[in-house]
Amino acid sequence: MDTIRVRFAPSPTGALHIGGVRTALYNYLLARKTGGAFILRIEDTDQVRYVPGAEDYIIETLRWCGLIPDEGPGFGGNYGPYRQSDRKAIYQEYAQQLLESGHAYYAFDTPEELEAARSAQDNFKYDAATRERMHNSLNKSQAEVKALLDAGVPYVIRLKVPAGEEVLIHDLIRDEVRFQTNELDDKVILKADGMPTYHLANIVDDRLMKITNVIRGEEWLSSTAHHVLLYRAFGWEAEMPRFAHLPLILKPSGKGKLSKRDGVQLGIPVFPLAWQGDTAEESFTGFREAGFLPHAMINFLAMLGWNPGSDQEIFSISELCDVFTLEK
Ligand code: GLU
């Protein structure tokens, strides 16, 4: 069996939620348990949501918790760069590959055209049923497309989702999850600014960084359908990583994800370290500042979703590395 390679792939959009720390922890534990590699990848292609200081915060958190990556920005490794904004040219090349193989197309729709389509049809989706009447390369000649590109008309590249197929995912936690492609839209994979979206960058990097297991929060499960379609389009489906989607850490009521507002209301931190936002309302305390030791925090996070099946409740990190399994 290949060496296990897992990654923690946060987006630097603010303080790292405690649930993100748990995702990092489970990845770390699986890597340590199996003699594999734990990789940190910074997914910063969304310029709008980028928050300065967030990457440093993530790295300081991992250091405080003792979850030191084997590869990552500032940690070395043979599969870098590990910050997606430093990999722009790579994604463009792969988007080009999908254009050439007919799995993707140029879309020239202006914001006004998209708005008009949305107001003309309830729940409008840019998909197999609608794309033929939109402003894209599927219904233009090669010469027309070339003329638009030469004239510098802004475009995005969209994935051409096939109609009438099923996507079956064998999730290690959720078991079989099925999606119908007729319900999926033609996701943008490369934006007008030349930056990839999460979907393209994530798939290309998991491939190039030889990731064997994707362990992430359940909120990404629905994206996985598009990810599988991307793997298919590239011809990589047989070597896809194995997926494991973790249940989220919920509010005490059980309804919805534990939010930073809950933390304030309940008087408990939801962040590992204090975060200084622009305003007092956007600033939060952390477990560290509240006086918790990192190992205590790691211990409770480990048990929030995993259980050894015994009465033992206190684990050192090295004990966790020995006993952790995703099955449990
Ligand atoms: N950048 C995504 C995040 O912020 C990564 C999700 C994934 O692990 O694929 O959580």
PDB file of C-alpha atoms and ligand atoms in Angstrom, residues 7 9-11 41 43 198 202 206 214-216 220 227, ligand 1:
ATOM      1  CA  ARG A   7      -3.556  17.320   4.088  1.00  0.00           C
ATOM      2  CA  ALA A   9      -6.180  22.711   3.639  1.00  0.00           C
ATOM      3  CA  PRO A  10      -7.601  25.752   5.417  1.00  0.00           C
ATOM      4  CA  SER A  11      -8.524  29.001   3.726  1.00  0.00           C
ATOM      5  CA  ARG A  41      -1.786  23.589   2.207  1.00  0.00           C
ATOM      6  CA  GLU A  43      -6.060  27.587   0.042  1.00  0.00           C
ATOM      7  CA  TYR A 198     -11.683  26.018  -4.748  1.00  0.00           C
ATOM      8  CA  ASN A 202      -8.243  21.471  -4.580  1.00  0.00           C
ATOM      9  CA  ASP A 206      -4.558  16.730  -4.135  1.00  0.00           C
ATOM     10  CA  VAL A 214      -9.131  13.521   2.130  1.00  0.00           C
ATOM     11  CA  ILE A 215     -10.442  14.062   5.654  1.00  0.00           C
ATOM     12  CA  ARG A 216     -12.519  17.208   5.993  1.00  0.00           C
ATOM     13  CA  TRP A 220     -17.644  19.798   1.825  1.00  0.00           C
ATOM     14  CA  HIS A 227     -14.673  16.809  -7.418  1.00  0.00           C
TER      15      HIS A 227
HETATM   16  N1  GLU B   1     -10.161  25.290   1.787  1.00  0.00           N
HETATM   17  C1  GLU B   1     -11.181  24.416   2.300  1.00  0.00           C
HETATM   18  C2  GLU B   1     -11.479  24.846   3.722  1.00  0.00           C
HETATM   19  O1  GLU B   1     -11.302  25.994   3.998  1.00  0.00           O
HETATM   20  C3  GLU B   1     -10.665  23.009   2.241  1.00  0.00           C
HETATM   21  C4  GLU B   1     -11.690  21.945   2.243  1.00  0.00           C
HETATM   22  C5  GLU B   1     -11.003  20.644   1.915  1.00  0.00           C
HETATM   23  O2  GLU B   1     -10.322  20.121   2.826  1.00  0.00           O
HETATM   24  O3  GLU B   1     -11.065  20.200   0.789  1.00  0.00           O
HETATM   25  O4  GLU B   1     -11.879  24.112   4.600  1.00  0.00           O
END
